[in-house]
Tab-separated table of C-alpha atoms and ligand atoms in Angstrom:
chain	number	residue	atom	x	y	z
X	1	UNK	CA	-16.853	-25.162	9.977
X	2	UNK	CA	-17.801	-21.749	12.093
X	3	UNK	CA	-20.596	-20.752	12.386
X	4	UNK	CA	-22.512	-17.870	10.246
X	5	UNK	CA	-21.694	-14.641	11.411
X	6	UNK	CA	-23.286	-11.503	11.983
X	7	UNK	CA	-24.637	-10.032	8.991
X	8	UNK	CA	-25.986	-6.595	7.863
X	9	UNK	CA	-28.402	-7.388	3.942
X	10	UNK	CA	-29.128	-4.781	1.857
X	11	UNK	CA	-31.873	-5.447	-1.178
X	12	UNK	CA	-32.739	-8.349	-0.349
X	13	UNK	CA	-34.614	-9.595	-3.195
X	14	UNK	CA	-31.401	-8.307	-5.574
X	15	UNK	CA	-30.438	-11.262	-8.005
X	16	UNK	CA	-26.954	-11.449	-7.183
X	17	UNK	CA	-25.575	-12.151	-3.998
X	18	UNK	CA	-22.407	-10.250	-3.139
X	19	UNK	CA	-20.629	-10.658	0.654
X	20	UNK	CA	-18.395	-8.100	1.414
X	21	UNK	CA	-15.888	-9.539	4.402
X	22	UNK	CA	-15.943	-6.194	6.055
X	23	UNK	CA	-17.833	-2.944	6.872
X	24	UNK	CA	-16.357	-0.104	4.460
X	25	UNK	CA	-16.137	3.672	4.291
X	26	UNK	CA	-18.580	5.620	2.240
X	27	UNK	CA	-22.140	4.830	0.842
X	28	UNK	CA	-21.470	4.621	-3.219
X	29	UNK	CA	-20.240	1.182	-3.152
X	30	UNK	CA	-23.775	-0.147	-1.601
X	31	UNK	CA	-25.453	2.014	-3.947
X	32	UNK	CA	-23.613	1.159	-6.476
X	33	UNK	CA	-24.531	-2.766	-6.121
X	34	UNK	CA	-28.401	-2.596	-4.749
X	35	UNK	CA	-28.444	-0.060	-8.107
X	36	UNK	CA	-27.622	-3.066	-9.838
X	37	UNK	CA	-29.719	-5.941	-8.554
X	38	UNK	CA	-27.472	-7.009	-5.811
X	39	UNK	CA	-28.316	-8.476	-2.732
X	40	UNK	CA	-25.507	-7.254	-0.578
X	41	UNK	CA	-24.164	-9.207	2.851
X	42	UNK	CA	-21.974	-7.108	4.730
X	43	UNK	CA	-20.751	-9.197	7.506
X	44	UNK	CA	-20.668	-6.727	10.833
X	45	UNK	CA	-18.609	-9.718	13.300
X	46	UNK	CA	-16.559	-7.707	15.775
X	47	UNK	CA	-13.446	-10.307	14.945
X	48	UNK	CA	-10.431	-8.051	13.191
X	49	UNK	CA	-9.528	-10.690	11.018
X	50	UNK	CA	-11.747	-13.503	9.765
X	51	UNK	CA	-10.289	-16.936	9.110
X	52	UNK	CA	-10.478	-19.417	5.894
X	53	UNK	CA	-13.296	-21.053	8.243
X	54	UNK	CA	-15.356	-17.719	8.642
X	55	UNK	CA	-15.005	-17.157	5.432
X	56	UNK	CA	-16.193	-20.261	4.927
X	57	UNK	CA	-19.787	-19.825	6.337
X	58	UNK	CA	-19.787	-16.300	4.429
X	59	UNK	CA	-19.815	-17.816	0.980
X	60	UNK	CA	-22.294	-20.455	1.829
X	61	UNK	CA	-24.052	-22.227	-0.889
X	62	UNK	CA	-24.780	-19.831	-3.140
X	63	UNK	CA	-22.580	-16.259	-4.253
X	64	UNK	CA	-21.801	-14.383	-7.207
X	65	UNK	CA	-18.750	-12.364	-5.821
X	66	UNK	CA	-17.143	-11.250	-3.020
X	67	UNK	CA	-14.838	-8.320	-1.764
X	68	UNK	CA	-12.271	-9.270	0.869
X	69	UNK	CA	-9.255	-7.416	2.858
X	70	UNK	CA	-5.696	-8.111	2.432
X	71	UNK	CA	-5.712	-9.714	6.133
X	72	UNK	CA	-7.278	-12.668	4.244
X	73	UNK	CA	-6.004	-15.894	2.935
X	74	UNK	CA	-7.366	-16.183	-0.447
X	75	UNK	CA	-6.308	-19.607	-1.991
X	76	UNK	CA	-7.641	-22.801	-3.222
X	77	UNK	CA	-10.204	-23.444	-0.044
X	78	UNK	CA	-11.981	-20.343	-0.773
X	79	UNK	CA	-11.397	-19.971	-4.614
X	80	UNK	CA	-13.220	-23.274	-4.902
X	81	UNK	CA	-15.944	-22.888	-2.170
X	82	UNK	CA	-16.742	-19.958	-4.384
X	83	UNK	CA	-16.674	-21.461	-7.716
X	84	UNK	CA	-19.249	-24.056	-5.807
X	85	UNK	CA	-21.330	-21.722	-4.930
X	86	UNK	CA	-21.791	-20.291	-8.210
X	87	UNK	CA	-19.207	-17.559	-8.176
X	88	UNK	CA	-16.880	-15.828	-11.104
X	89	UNK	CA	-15.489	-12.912	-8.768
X	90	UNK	CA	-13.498	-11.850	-6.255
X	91	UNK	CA	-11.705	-8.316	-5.041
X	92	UNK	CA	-9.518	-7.342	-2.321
X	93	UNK	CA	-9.998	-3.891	-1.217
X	94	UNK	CA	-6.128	-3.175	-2.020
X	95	UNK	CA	-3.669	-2.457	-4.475
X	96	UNK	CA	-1.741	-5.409	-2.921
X	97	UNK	CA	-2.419	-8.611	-3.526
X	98	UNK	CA	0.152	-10.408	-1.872
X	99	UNK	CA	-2.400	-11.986	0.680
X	100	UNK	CA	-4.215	-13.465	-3.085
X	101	UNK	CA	-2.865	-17.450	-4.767
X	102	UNK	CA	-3.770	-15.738	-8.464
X	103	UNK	CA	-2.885	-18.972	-9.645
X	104	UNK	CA	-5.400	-20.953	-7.130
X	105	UNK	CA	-8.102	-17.898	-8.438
X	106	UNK	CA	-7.439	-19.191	-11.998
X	107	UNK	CA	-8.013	-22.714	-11.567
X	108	UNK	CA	-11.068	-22.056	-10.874
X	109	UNK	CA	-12.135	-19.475	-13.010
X	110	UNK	CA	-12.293	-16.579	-10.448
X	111	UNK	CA	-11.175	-12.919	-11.485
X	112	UNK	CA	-8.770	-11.390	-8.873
X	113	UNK	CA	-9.526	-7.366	-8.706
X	114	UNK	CA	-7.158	-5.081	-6.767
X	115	UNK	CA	-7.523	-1.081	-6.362
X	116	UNK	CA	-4.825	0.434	-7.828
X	117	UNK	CA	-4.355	4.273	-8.438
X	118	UNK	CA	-7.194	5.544	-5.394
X	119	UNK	CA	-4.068	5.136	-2.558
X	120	UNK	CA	-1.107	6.822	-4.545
X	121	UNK	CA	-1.012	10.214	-2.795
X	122	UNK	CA	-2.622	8.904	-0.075
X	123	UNK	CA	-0.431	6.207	0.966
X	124	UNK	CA	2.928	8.665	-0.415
X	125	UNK	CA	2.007	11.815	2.286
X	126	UNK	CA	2.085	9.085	5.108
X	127	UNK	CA	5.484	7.428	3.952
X	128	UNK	CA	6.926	11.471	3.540
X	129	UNK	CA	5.323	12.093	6.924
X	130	UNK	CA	7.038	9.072	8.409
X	131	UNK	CA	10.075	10.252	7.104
X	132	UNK	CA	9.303	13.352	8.368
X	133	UNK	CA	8.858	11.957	12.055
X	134	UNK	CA	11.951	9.905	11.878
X	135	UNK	CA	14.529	12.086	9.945
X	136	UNK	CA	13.406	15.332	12.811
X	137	UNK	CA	12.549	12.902	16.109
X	138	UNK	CA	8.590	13.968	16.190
X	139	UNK	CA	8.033	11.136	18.268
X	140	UNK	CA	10.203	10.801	20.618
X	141	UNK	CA	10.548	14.719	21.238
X	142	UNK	CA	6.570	14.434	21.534
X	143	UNK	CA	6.715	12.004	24.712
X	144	UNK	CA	9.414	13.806	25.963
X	145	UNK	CA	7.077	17.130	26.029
X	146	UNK	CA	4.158	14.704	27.789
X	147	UNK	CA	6.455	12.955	30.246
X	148	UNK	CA	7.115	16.466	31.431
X	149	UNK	CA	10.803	16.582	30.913
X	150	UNK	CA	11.268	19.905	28.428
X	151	UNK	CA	13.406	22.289	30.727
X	152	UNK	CA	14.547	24.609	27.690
X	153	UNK	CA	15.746	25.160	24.687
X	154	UNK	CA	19.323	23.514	24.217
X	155	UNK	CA	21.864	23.401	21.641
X	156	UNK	CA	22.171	19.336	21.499
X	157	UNK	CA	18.078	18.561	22.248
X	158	UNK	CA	16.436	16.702	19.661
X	159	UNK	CA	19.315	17.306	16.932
X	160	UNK	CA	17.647	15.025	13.866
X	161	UNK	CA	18.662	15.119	9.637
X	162	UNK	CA	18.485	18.258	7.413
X	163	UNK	CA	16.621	16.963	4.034
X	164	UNK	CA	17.053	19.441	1.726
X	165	UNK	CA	19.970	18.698	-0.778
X	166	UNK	CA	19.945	15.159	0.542
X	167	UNK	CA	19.408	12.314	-1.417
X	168	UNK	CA	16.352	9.986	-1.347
X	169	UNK	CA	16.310	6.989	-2.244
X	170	UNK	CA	13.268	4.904	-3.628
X	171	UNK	CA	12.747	1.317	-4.539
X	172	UNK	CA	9.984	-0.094	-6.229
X	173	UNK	CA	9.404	3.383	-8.326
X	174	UNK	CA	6.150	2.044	-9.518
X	175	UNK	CA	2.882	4.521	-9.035
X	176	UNK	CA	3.409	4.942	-5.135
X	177	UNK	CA	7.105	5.217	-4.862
X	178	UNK	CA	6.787	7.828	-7.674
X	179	UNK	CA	4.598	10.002	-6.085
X	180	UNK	CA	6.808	10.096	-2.968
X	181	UNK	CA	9.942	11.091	-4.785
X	182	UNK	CA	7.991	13.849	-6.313
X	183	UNK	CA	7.038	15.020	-2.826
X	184	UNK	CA	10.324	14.714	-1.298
X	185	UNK	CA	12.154	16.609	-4.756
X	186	UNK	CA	9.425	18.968	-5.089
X	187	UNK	CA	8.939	19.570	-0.984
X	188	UNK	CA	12.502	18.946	0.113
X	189	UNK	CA	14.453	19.635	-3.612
X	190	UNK	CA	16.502	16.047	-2.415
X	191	UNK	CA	18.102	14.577	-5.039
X	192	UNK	CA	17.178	11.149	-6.265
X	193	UNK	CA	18.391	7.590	-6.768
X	194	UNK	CA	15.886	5.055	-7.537
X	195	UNK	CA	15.487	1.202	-8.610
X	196	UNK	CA	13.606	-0.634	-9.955
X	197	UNK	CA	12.756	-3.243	-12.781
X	198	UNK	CA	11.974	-0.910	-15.378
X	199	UNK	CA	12.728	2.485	-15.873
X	200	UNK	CA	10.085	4.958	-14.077
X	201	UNK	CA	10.245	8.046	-17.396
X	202	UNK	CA	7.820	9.909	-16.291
X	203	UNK	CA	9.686	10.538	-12.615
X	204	UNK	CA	12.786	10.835	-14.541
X	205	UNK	CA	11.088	13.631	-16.803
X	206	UNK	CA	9.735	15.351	-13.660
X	207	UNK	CA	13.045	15.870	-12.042
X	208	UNK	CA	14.781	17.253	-15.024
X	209	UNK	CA	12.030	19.833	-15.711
X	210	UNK	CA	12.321	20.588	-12.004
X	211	UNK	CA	15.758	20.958	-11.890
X	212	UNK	CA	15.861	22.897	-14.535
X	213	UNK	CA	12.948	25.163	-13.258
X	214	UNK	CA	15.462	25.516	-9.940
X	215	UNK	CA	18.332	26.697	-11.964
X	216	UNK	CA	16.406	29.047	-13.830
X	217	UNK	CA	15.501	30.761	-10.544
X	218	UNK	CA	19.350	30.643	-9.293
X	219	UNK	CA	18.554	27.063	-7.167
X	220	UNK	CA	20.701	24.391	-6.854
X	221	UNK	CA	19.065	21.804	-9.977
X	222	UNK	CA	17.785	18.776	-8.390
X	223	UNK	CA	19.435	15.637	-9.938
X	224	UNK	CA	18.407	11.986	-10.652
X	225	UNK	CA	19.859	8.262	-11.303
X	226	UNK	CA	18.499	5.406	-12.178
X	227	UNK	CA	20.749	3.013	-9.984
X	228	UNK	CA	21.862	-0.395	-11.319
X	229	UNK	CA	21.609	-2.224	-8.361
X	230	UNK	CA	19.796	-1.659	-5.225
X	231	UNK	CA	23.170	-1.552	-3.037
X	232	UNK	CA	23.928	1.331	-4.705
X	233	UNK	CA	20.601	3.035	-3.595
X	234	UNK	CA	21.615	2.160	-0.340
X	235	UNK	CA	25.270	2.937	-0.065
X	236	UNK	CA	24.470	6.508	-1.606
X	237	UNK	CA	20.934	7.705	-0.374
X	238	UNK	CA	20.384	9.441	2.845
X	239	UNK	CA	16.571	8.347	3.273
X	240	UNK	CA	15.459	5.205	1.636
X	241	UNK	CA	11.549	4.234	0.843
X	242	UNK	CA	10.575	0.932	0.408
X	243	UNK	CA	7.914	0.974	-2.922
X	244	UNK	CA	8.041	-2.753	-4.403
X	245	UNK	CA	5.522	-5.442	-4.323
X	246	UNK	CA	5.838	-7.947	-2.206
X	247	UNK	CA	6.995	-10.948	-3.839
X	248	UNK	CA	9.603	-14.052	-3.920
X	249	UNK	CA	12.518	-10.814	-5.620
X	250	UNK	CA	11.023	-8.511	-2.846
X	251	UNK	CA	10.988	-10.682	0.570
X	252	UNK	CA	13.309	-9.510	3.103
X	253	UNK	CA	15.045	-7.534	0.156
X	254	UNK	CA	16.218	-5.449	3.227
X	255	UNK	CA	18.593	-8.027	5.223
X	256	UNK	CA	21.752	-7.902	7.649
X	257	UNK	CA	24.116	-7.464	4.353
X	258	UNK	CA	21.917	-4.557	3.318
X	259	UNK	CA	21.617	-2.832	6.288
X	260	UNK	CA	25.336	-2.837	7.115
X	261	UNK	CA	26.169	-0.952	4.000
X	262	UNK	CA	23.730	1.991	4.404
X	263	UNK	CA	25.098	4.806	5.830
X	264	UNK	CA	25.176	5.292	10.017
X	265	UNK	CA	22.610	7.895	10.127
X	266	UNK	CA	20.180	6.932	6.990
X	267	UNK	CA	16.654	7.287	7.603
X	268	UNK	CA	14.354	4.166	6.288
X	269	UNK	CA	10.950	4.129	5.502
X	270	UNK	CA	8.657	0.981	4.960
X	271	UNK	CA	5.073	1.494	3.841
X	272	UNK	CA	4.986	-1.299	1.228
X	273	UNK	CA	4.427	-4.627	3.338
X	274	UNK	CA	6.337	-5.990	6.324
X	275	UNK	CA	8.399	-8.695	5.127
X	276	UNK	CA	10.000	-6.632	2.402
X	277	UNK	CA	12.508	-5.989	5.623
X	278	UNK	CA	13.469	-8.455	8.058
X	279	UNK	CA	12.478	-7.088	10.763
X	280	UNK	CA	14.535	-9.368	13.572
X	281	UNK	CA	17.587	-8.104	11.964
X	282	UNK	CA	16.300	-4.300	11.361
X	283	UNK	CA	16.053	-4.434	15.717
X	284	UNK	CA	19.665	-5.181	15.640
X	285	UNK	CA	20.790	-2.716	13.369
X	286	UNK	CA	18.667	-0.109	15.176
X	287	UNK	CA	20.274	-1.375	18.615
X	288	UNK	CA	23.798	-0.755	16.911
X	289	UNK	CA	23.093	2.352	15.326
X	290	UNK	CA	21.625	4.586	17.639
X	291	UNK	CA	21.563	7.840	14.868
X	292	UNK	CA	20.052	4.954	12.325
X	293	UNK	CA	16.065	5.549	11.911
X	294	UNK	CA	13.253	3.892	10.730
X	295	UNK	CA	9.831	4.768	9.556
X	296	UNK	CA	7.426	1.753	9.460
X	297	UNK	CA	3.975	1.543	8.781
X	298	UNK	CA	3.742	-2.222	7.741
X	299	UNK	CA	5.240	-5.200	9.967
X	300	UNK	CA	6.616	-8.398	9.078
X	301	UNK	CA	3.769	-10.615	10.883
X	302	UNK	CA	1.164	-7.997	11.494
X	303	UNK	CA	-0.510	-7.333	13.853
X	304	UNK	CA	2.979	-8.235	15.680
X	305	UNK	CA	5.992	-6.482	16.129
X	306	UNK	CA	9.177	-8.040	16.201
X	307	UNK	CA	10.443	-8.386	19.708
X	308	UNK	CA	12.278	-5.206	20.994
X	309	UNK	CA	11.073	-3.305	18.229
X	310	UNK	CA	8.408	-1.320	20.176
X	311	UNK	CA	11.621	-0.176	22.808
X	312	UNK	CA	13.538	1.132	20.220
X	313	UNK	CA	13.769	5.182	20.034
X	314	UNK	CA	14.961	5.587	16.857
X	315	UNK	CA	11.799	3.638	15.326
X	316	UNK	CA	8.678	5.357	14.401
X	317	UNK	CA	5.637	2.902	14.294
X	318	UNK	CA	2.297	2.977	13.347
X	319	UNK	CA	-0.628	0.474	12.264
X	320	UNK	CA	-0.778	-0.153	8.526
X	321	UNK	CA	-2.745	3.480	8.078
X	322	UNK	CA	-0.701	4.543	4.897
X	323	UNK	CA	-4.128	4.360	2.892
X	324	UNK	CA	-6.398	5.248	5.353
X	325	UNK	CA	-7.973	9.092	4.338
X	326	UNK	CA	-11.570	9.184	3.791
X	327	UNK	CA	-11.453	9.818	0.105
X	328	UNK	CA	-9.075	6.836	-0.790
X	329	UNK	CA	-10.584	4.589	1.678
X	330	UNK	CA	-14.465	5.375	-0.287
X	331	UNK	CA	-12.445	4.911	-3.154
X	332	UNK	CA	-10.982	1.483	-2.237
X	333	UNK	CA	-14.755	0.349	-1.435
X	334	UNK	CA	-16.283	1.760	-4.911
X	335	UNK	CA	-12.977	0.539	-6.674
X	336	UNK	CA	-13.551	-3.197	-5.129
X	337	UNK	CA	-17.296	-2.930	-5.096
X	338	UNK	CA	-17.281	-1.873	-9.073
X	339	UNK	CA	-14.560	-4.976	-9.605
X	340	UNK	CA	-17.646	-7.244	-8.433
X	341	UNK	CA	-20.324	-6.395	-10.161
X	342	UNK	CA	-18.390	-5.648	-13.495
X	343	UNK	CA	-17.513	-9.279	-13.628
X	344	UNK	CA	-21.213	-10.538	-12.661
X	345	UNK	CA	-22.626	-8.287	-15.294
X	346	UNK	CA	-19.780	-9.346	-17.839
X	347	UNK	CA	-18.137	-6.431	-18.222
X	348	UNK	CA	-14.660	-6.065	-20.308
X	349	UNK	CA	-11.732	-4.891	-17.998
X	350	UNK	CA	-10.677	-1.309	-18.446
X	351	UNK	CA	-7.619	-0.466	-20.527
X	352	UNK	CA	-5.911	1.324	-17.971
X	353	UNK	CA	-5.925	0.101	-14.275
X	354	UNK	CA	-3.128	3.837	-13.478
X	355	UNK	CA	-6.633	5.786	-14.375
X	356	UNK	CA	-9.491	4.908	-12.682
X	357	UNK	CA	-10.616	8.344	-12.212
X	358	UNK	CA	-13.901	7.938	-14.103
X	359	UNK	CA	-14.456	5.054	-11.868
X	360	UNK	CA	-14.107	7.450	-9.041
X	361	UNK	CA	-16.595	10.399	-10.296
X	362	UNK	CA	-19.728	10.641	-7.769
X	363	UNK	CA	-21.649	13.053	-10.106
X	364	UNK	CA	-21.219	10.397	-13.167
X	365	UNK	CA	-22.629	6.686	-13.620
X	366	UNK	CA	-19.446	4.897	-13.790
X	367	UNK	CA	-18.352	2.869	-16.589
X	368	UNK	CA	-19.373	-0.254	-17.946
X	369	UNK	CA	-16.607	-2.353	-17.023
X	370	UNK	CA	-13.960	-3.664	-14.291
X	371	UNK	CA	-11.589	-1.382	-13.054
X	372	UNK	CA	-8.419	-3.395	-12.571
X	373	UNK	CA	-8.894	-7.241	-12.916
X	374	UNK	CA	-4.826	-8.731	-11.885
X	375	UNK	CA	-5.803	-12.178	-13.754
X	376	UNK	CA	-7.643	-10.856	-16.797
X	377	UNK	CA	-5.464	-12.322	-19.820
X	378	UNK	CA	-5.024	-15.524	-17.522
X	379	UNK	CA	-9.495	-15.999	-17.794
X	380	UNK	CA	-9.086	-14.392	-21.382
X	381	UNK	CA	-11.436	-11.537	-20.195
X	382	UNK	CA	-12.012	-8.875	-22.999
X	383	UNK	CA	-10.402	-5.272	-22.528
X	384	UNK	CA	-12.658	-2.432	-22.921
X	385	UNK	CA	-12.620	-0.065	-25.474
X	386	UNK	CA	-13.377	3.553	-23.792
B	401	NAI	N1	1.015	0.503	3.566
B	401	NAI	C1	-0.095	0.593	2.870
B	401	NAI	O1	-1.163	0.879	3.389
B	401	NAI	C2	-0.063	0.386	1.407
B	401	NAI	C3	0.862	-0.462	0.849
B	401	NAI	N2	0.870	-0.656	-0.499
B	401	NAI	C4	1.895	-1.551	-1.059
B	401	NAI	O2	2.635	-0.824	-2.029
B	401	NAI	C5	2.855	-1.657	-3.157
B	401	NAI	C6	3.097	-0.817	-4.387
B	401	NAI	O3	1.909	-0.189	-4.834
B	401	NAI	P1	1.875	0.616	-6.220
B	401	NAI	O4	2.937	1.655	-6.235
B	401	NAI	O5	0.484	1.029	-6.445
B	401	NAI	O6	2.266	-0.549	-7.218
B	401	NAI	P2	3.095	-0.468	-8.571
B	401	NAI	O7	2.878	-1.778	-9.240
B	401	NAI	O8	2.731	0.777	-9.308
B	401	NAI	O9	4.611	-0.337	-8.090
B	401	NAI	C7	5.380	-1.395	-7.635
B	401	NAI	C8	6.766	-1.255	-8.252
B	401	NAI	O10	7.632	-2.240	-7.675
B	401	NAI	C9	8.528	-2.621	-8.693
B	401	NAI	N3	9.190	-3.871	-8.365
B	401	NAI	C10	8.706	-5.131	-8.434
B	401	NAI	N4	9.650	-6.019	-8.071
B	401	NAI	C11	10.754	-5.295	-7.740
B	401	NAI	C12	12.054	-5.630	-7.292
B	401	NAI	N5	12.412	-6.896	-7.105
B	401	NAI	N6	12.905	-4.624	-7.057
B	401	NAI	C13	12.557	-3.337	-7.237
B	401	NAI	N7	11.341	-2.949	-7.676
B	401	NAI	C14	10.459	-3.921	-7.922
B	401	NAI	C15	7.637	-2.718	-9.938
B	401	NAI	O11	8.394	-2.728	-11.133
B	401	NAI	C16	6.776	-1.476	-9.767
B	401	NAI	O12	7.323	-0.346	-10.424
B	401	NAI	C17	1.591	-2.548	-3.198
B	401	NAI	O13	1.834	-3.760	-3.892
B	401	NAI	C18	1.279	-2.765	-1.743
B	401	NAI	O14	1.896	-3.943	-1.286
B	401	NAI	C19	-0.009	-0.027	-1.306
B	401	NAI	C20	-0.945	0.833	-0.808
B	401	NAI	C21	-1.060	1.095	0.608
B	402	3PY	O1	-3.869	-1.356	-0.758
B	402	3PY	C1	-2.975	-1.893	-0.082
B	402	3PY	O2	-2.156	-2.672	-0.599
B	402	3PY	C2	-2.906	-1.603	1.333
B	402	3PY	O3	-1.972	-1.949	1.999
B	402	3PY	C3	-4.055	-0.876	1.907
B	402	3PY	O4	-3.685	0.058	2.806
């Protein structure tokens, strides 16, 4: 087993003991537990990503709950370590959970907490502004400017996609991939196709009204569809954005078939997780199709790209930031942190894990329960009534 790594403890003498696997933004979430009798281990190790082993050492003997990052593997070693050592709860600072065995959590009794809601807009301005960066060549026109080769204006220089009138195209219309078609319609008045399991109302409702509001005004409406299949989001949209969970329906959803029958000059965006595309075959397609573009912030074996991925032009790339503004990432922590103790204190689950505003209110105590709890009719937890 590793050894026990560096740790920063705050209230020591609290009752509970709650590790958090990483440092996090913001100060309410330590509050938040000392407030509430918590001895709190924040382990400070310089390693990026701690393994089942570190982990390991972290829980020790005894511990009530722990928050953890969705670079972790949380299964049966460290569901039951925990359930040793006395513990009932566990959250990943994430709305994602696909790094989480919920079924190894329920064995053993452990409630699974996410943070849903605090990273919608948050994570939906960095997918628009990756689409933004691929459709008009920000990147590449950028490193032209710095490599010193910008001799003037010319008709042909940077020549990228027009958006408005387009159509977008969004899968996985759940609370993220909602909020970017709204900013892309509302922004960009595109036109939308979207699928997804179930039908996303509210969007569709949003796009009529708009429409509507654009026609009054002598606009061009804005239209939707609900698409039956997700080739037909592909065949027809001019920028696609990848919304879905990652799952066994979702993994490498985008493939060679997929790809081929987009259109040549389609811009796609990936802020979901990485192996929702599959990313050898997205090199190939971007080697074939030089007016093709991509948008990626997630990767299928992060912190790894693909080979020849980082040579390719038409790709913009960054590190898995989609969440990452202050006010989300405090969120996440409070969000995670509030998961914890709600569970150690025996706390119902709240009704609604789309509003967790109250949760979020730094004048206001927050309330007396979990905010989102992914396993809670699986332990039979009780809902809350507020
Ligand atoms: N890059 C980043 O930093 C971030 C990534 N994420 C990822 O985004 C995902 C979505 O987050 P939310 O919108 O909050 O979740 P959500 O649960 O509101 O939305 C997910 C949607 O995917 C749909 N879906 C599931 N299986 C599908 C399938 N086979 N085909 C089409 N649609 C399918 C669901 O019906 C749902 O509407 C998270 O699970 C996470 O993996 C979330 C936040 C930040
Ligand atoms: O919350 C998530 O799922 C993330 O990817 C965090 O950025």
């Amino acid at each position: 087993m590793a050894k026990p790594i560096s740790m920063e403890v705050w209230n020591p003498s609290g009752k509970y003991r709650v590790v958090s696997t990483k440092s996090m933004p913001g100060a309410r979430w330590i509050r938040l537990l000392t407030d509430n009798d918590c001895r709190l281990e924040i382990c400070t190790d310089p390693k990026t990503i701690l393994s089942v082993d570190d982990i390991l050492a972290l829980i020790g003997d005894r511990c009530d709950g722990i928050i953890g990052q969705l670079t972790e593997d949380w299964g049966e070693v460290l569901f039951s370590a925990l359930k040793r050592a006395g513990g009932t709860a566990f959250s990943n600072m994430a709305v994602g959970y696909n790094n989480v065995d919920v079924e190894a959590a329920n064995r053993n009794g452990i409630a699974v907490g996410n943070t849903p809601g605090v990273l919608t807009e948050t994570t939906a301005e960095l997918a628009a502004s990756l689409t933004l960066s691929a459709a008009r060549r920000i990147v590449e026109a950028d490193q032209f400017m710095r490599a010193g080769l910008y001799e003037g204006w010319l008709p042909y220089l940077f020549v990228g996609n027009l958006l408005k009138g387009q159509t977008v195209g969004v899968i996985g219309a759940g609370r993220i991939g909602s909020a970017y078609a709204r900013m892309m319609i509302e922004g960009f008045k595109m036109n939308l196709i979207y699928y997804d399991l179930y039908q996303a109302t509210r969007l569709e409702k949003f796009v009529t009204a708009y429409g509507q509001f654009l026609k009054a005004n002598g606009e061009q409406p804005v239209t939707w569809k609900r698409a039956a299949t997700m080739e037909d989001v592909l065949r027809e949209a001019d920028v696609i954005s990848l919304h879905p969970v990652l799952d066994k329906t979702t993994y490498h959803l985008i493939n060679p078939e997929r790809l081929a029958i987009m259109k040549k000059e389609a811009v796609l965006v990936n802020a979901s997780r990485g192996p929702v595309i599959d990313e050898l075959a997205l090199v190939e397609h971007l080697k074939a199709n030089p007016m093709f573009r991509v948008g990626l912030d997630v990767f299928e074996d992060e912190p790894y790209m693909k080979p020849g991925l980082a040579d390719m032009k038409n790709a913009v790339v960054v590190p898995h930031i989609a969440s990452a503004s202050k006010w989300t990432r405090e969120g996440m922590a409070t969000l995670a942190a509030l998961n914890v103790l709600g569970k150690i204190k025996g706390y119902p689950v709240w009704g609604n894990p789309n509003q967790v505003e109250p949760f979020l209110n730094e004048n206001a105590a927050p309330p007396p329960a979990c905010p989102s709890i992914v396993n809670a009719k699986q332990l039979g937890l009780p809902s809350s009534k507020l």
